[in-house]
Amino acid sequence: MRNKPAARALDKHVVQGEKWRRNLRLFMPQTSRPLAAALWMLGAITGFVSMAIAGREVAPFHDTFEIMTYRSVIGLVIVLVAALVTGQMRHIRARNLGRHALRNAFHFTGQNLWFYALTIIPLAQLFAVEFSYPIMVALAAPFVLGERLTPVRVVAAGLGFLGVLIAADPWAAGGLSPGILIALGAAVGFAGSALVTKQLTRLAPMIEILFWLTVFQLIFGLVLAGYDGVIAPPSAASALWLLLIGIAGLGGHFCLTRALSLAPASVVAPIDFLRLPIIGIVGMMLYDEPLQAAVFFGGAVIFTATWLTIRSEGRARRALTGKV
């Protein structure tokens, strides 16, 4: 005779397994289109590189809090227009505000540190250190998201740390510079933001996440930019750079998201790594920054660690969804 409690538990387990498989498919590309993903990634790279240039150009006129304030104003306008045009206003609701606030506190901190770091260290070095944040996410995910701490993640974390050391070059004259420490702080902020965003994607649509991103960061920016009672208005010299920051930042993340929807992360990540040599050439041409072999080698080690993690996660997801 069939054990009814055991049968019910088995049926419940099967149903839950099918539900998790369906949920995973929502976040995985159904058909891989690597060429289309590569084109979207070129847009993402253009956006992130443009934001770095604009951030350095506008730094003499505005502090980082003011930059974030104006970026958030521009981003909020873009999000609201996009929601109206696509008929998604109904999806923007006041829910999960605690998580939204935490996510944006991490992101606001990381982005402010990033804007500050790009004024005091070479752009290539900043981008190389920034590439370490996916490793931080992979290492923290078991504790924050309940994911399993695999040997691959441990090895990747060690490789990522080694890559940061190579790129930072703490043994050079002057030791570990404050700019590197600030860049690492930015990476920690981005990692915290990514972890909370992963939680939010299970609870809210993307348009809602983007809306509260711009709203919270506008509030944070206004409070901190105005702590001294003075918020410098955009000038003829800074207005276009601020507009570029707002458009390039949001556009870069949109292009990256589209690329990930068209191809696996293991395909997208190597293309994203092109940001490092491109920003190195930009820094050399516009700001006379030297092309340091250690920065590129360290960046390559960090990328290898990230790629190992992505490949490992991809195999685990394919096994769970029954795909080869």
PDB file of N, CA and C in Angstrom, residues 8 12 14 30 36 48-49 57 84 91 107 111 131 140 154 174 182 192 205 227 234 249 261 281 302 306 313-314 320:
ATOM      1  N   ARG A   8       2.642  12.357  -0.896  1.00  0.00           N
ATOM      2  CA  ARG A   8       2.353  13.790  -0.998  1.00  0.00           C
ATOM      3  C   ARG A   8       3.637  14.609  -0.954  1.00  0.00           C
ATOM      4  N   LYS A  12       4.985  17.002  -3.907  1.00  0.00           N
ATOM      5  CA  LYS A  12       5.292  18.412  -3.629  1.00  0.00           C
ATOM      6  C   LYS A  12       6.718  18.741  -4.075  1.00  0.00           C
ATOM      7  N   VAL A  14       8.436  17.254  -6.457  1.00  0.00           N
ATOM      8  CA  VAL A  14       8.475  17.273  -7.919  1.00  0.00           C
ATOM      9  C   VAL A  14       7.915  18.579  -8.456  1.00  0.00           C
ATOM     10  N   GLN A  30      16.717  31.518 -24.246  1.00  0.00           N
ATOM     11  CA  GLN A  30      16.122  30.314 -24.801  1.00  0.00           C
ATOM     12  C   GLN A  30      16.870  29.863 -26.056  1.00  0.00           C
ATOM     13  N   ALA A  36      24.270  38.866 -32.102  1.00  0.00           N
ATOM     14  CA  ALA A  36      23.426  39.948 -31.592  1.00  0.00           C
ATOM     15  C   ALA A  36      23.891  40.378 -30.209  1.00  0.00           C
ATOM     16  N   PHE A  48      29.889  52.444 -20.913  1.00  0.00           N
ATOM     17  CA  PHE A  48      30.713  52.486 -19.702  1.00  0.00           C
ATOM     18  C   PHE A  48      31.988  53.303 -19.913  1.00  0.00           C
ATOM     19  N   VAL A  49      32.587  53.189 -21.088  1.00  0.00           N
ATOM     20  CA  VAL A  49      33.782  53.981 -21.378  1.00  0.00           C
ATOM     21  C   VAL A  49      33.421  55.469 -21.465  1.00  0.00           C
ATOM     22  N   GLU A  57      35.872  64.377 -16.923  1.00  0.00           N
ATOM     23  CA  GLU A  57      35.768  65.739 -17.447  1.00  0.00           C
ATOM     24  C   GLU A  57      34.928  66.649 -16.559  1.00  0.00           C
ATOM     25  N   LEU A  84       6.068  54.910 -19.776  1.00  0.00           N
ATOM     26  CA  LEU A  84       4.866  55.444 -20.431  1.00  0.00           C
ATOM     27  C   LEU A  84       4.739  54.926 -21.855  1.00  0.00           C
ATOM     28  N   HIS A  91       3.237  48.628 -13.610  1.00  0.00           N
ATOM     29  CA  HIS A  91       4.135  47.691 -12.931  1.00  0.00           C
ATOM     30  C   HIS A  91       5.011  48.368 -11.871  1.00  0.00           C
ATOM     31  N   HIS A 107      24.701  50.492  -4.194  1.00  0.00           N
ATOM     32  CA  HIS A 107      25.062  50.995  -5.510  1.00  0.00           C
ATOM     33  C   HIS A 107      25.504  52.451  -5.451  1.00  0.00           C
ATOM     34  N   GLN A 111      29.094  53.588  -6.672  1.00  0.00           N
ATOM     35  CA  GLN A 111      29.224  54.488  -7.817  1.00  0.00           C
ATOM     36  C   GLN A 111      29.939  55.782  -7.444  1.00  0.00           C
ATOM     37  N   PHE A 131      36.633  44.812 -12.165  1.00  0.00           N
ATOM     38  CA  PHE A 131      36.283  43.479 -12.653  1.00  0.00           C
ATOM     39  C   PHE A 131      36.276  42.430 -11.538  1.00  0.00           C
ATOM     40  N   ALA A 140      30.184  35.620  -1.856  1.00  0.00           N
ATOM     41  CA  ALA A 140      29.196  35.996  -0.831  1.00  0.00           C
ATOM     42  C   ALA A 140      27.842  35.326  -1.041  1.00  0.00           C
ATOM     43  N   VAL A 154      35.744  28.880  -4.620  1.00  0.00           N
ATOM     44  CA  VAL A 154      36.880  29.149  -3.737  1.00  0.00           C
ATOM     45  C   VAL A 154      38.135  29.412  -4.562  1.00  0.00           C
ATOM     46  N   GLY A 174      55.668  53.666  -3.223  1.00  0.00           N
ATOM     47  CA  GLY A 174      54.456  54.296  -2.709  1.00  0.00           C
ATOM     48  C   GLY A 174      53.462  53.297  -2.158  1.00  0.00           C
ATOM     49  N   ILE A 182      40.053  52.798  -2.773  1.00  0.00           N
ATOM     50  CA  ILE A 182      38.747  53.370  -3.106  1.00  0.00           C
ATOM     51  C   ILE A 182      38.092  52.557  -4.220  1.00  0.00           C
ATOM     52  N   GLY A 192      27.587  44.193  -3.474  1.00  0.00           N
ATOM     53  CA  GLY A 192      26.413  44.225  -2.603  1.00  0.00           C
ATOM     54  C   GLY A 192      25.151  44.550  -3.378  1.00  0.00           C
ATOM     55  N   PRO A 205       9.378  43.415 -11.295  1.00  0.00           N
ATOM     56  CA  PRO A 205       9.782  43.560 -12.697  1.00  0.00           C
ATOM     57  C   PRO A 205      10.921  44.564 -12.831  1.00  0.00           C
ATOM     58  N   TYR A 227      24.532  68.768   1.868  1.00  0.00           N
ATOM     59  CA  TYR A 227      24.873  68.806   3.297  1.00  0.00           C
ATOM     60  C   TYR A 227      25.566  70.111   3.679  1.00  0.00           C
ATOM     61  N   PRO A 234      24.309  72.844 -13.014  1.00  0.00           N
ATOM     62  CA  PRO A 234      25.052  72.574 -14.248  1.00  0.00           C
ATOM     63  C   PRO A 234      25.456  73.869 -14.931  1.00  0.00           C
ATOM     64  N   GLY A 249      25.310  55.800 -18.611  1.00  0.00           N
ATOM     65  CA  GLY A 249      25.218  54.856 -17.508  1.00  0.00           C
ATOM     66  C   GLY A 249      24.017  53.946 -17.646  1.00  0.00           C
ATOM     67  N   SER A 261      20.405  38.507 -22.219  1.00  0.00           N
ATOM     68  CA  SER A 261      19.155  37.844 -22.590  1.00  0.00           C
ATOM     69  C   SER A 261      19.283  37.110 -23.929  1.00  0.00           C
ATOM     70  N   ILE A 281      43.676  52.276 -23.855  1.00  0.00           N
ATOM     71  CA  ILE A 281      44.031  53.101 -25.020  1.00  0.00           C
ATOM     72  C   ILE A 281      43.439  54.500 -24.892  1.00  0.00           C
ATOM     73  N   ILE A 302      41.937  38.266 -13.228  1.00  0.00           N
ATOM     74  CA  ILE A 302      40.598  38.502 -12.655  1.00  0.00           C
ATOM     75  C   ILE A 302      39.531  37.971 -13.606  1.00  0.00           C
ATOM     76  N   THR A 306      36.606  35.071 -13.087  1.00  0.00           N
ATOM     77  CA  THR A 306      35.189  35.314 -13.363  1.00  0.00           C
ATOM     78  C   THR A 306      34.650  34.302 -14.367  1.00  0.00           C
ATOM     79  N   GLU A 313      28.765  27.842 -13.030  1.00  0.00           N
ATOM     80  CA  GLU A 313      27.353  28.093 -12.774  1.00  0.00           C
ATOM     81  C   GLU A 313      26.515  27.662 -13.975  1.00  0.00           C
ATOM     82  N   GLY A 314      27.043  27.872 -15.188  1.00  0.00           N
ATOM     83  CA  GLY A 314      26.303  27.478 -16.387  1.00  0.00           C
ATOM     84  C   GLY A 314      26.079  25.973 -16.435  1.00  0.00           C
ATOM     85  N   LEU A 320      20.400  21.289 -13.897  1.00  0.00           N
ATOM     86  CA  LEU A 320      19.135  21.434 -13.186  1.00  0.00           C
ATOM     87  C   LEU A 320      17.961  21.494 -14.147  1.00  0.00           C
TER      88      LEU A 320
END
